[in-house]
XYZ file of C-alpha atoms in Angstrom:
175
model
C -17.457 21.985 -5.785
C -19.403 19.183 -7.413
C -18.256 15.595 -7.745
C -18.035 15.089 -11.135
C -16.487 15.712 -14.471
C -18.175 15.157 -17.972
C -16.539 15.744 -20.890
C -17.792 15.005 -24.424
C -14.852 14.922 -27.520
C -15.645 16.111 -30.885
C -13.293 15.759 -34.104
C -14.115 18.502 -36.151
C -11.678 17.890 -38.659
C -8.550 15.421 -39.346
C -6.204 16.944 -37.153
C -8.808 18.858 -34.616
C -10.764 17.643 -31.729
C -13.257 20.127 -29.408
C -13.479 18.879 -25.679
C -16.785 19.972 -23.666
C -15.929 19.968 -20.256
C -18.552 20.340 -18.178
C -18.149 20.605 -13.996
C -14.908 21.123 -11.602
C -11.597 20.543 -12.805
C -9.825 19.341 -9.813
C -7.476 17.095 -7.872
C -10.146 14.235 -8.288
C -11.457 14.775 -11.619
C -8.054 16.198 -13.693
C -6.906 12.892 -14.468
C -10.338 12.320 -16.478
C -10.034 15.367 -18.553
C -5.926 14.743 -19.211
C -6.581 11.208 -20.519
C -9.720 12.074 -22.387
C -7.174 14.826 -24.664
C -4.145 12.203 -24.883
C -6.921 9.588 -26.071
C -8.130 12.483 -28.593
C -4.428 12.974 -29.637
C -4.027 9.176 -29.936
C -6.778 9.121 -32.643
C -4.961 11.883 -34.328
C -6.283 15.033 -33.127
C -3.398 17.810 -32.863
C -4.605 20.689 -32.156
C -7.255 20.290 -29.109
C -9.703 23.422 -28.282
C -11.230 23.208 -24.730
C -15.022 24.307 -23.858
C -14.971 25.747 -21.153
C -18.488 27.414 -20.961
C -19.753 24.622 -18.508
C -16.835 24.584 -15.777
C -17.208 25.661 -11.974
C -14.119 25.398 -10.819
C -10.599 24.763 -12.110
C -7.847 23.983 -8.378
C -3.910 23.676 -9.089
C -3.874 20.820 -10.760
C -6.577 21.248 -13.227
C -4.190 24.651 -13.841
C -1.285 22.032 -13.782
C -3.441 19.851 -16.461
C -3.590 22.418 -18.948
C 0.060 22.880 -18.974
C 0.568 19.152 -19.377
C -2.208 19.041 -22.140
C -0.206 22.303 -23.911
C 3.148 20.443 -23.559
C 1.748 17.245 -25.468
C -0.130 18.974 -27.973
C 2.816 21.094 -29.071
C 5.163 17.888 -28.910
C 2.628 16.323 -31.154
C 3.092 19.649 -33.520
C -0.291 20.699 -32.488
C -2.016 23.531 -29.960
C -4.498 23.985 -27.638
C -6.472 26.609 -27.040
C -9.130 27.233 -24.548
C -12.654 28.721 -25.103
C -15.881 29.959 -23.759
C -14.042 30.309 -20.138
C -17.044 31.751 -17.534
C -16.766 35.167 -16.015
C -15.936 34.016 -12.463
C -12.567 32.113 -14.000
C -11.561 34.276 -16.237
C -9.546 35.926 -13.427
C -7.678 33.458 -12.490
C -6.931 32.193 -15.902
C -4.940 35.691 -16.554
C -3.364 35.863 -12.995
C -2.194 32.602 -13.289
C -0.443 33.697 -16.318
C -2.360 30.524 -18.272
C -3.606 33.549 -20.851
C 0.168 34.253 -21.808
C 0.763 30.847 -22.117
C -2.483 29.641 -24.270
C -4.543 31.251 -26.491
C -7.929 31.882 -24.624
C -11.329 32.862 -27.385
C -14.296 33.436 -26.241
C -16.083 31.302 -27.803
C -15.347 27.839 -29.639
C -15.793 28.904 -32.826
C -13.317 31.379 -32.660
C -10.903 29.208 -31.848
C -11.955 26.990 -34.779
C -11.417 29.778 -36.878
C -8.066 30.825 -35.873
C -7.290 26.682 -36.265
C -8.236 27.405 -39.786
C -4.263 28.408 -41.174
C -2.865 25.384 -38.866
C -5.247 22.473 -40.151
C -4.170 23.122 -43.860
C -0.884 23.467 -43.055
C -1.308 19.951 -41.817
C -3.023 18.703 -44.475
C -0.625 19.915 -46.700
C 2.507 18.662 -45.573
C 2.252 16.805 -41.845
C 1.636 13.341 -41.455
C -1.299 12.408 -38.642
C -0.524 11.451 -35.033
C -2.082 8.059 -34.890
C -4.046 8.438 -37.501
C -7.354 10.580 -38.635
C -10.076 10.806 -36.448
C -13.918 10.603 -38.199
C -15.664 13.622 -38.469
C -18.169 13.856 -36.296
C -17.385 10.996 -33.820
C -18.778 11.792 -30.551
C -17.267 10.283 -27.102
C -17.974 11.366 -23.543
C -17.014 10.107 -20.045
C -17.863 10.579 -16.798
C -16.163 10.379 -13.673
C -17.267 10.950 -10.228
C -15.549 11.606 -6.953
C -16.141 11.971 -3.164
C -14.193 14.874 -1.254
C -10.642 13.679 -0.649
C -11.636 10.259 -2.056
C -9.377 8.751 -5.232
C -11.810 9.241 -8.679
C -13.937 6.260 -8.775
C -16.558 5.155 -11.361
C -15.322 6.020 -14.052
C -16.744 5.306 -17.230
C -16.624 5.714 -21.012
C -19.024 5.860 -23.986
C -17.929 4.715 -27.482
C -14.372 4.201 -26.690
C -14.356 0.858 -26.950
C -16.157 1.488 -30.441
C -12.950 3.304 -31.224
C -10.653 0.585 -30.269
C -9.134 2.340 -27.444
C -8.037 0.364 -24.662
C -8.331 1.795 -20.415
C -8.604 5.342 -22.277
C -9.952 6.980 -19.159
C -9.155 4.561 -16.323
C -5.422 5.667 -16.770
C -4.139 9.207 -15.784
C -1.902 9.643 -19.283
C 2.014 10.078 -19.359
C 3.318 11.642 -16.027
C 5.616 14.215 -16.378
């Protein structure tokens, strides 16, 4: 496992955010990822599509994350959908039963695509979640942990650009 988590937001439309999430999802570095989508939701972003070309290893509770993140996007009448998941976790994403639950594409701009129908049904009728996100706004943290150690050092780029307040330092809504 490595001891860190990046993960860099993208808005690709008014209601649509791509996450790059690059590393191990894990007991240490889940939090990062969940508050990094809840911020992207908070700026309006509904239907969230993770990248997961660059991840090593996903434990329990990154598993347990996604469900979270699935429960607040739908709340928040969006989706997510994952994307570009590697070879050696593609196993356990359809034992796991996460496949049945959310859509999986292999690559991101499939899922963009089939996000297509949903985003003008939103901008035809839905009011935004917070408000629109730019197009194009870019925003990345980083967090890194020891083995059994809380996540420490966490950090964020352009958040405070986007007037969001302890975005990353918090773990999000516990359930």
């Amino acid at each position: 496992m490595s001891e860190a988590l990046d993960t860099t937001v993208r808005y690709t439309g008014k209601h649509t955010a791509v996450i790059v999430v690059t590393g191990d999802v894990d007991l240490h570095t889940a939090p990062v990822l969940r508050a990094e989508a809840l911020t992207a939701m908070t700026q309006g972003a509904r239907h969230l599509v993770l990248d997961m070309a660059e991840v090593d290893f996903v434990d329990s509770t990154g598993l347990s994350t996604l469900i979270v993140l699935l429960h607040a996007a739908q709340e928040a009448g969006g989706s997510l959908r994952v994307a570009s998941v590697p070879e050696r976790l593609v196993r356990m994403v359809t034992m796991t039963g996460i496949a049945e639950l959310l859509p999986v594409h292999d690559t991101v701009a499939e899922a963009l695509a089939a996000l297509d129908v949903a985003e003008a049904v939103d901008d035809a009728g839905k009011e935004g979640v917070g408000g629109a996100a730019d197009e194009g706004v870019v925003m990345s943290a980083t967090a890194s942990a020891g083995r059994g150690a809380e996540v420490s050092d966490v950090s964020a780029t352009a958040l405070a650009d986007q007037g969001v307040d302890d975005a990353v330092g918090g773990t999000g809504p516990s359930r």
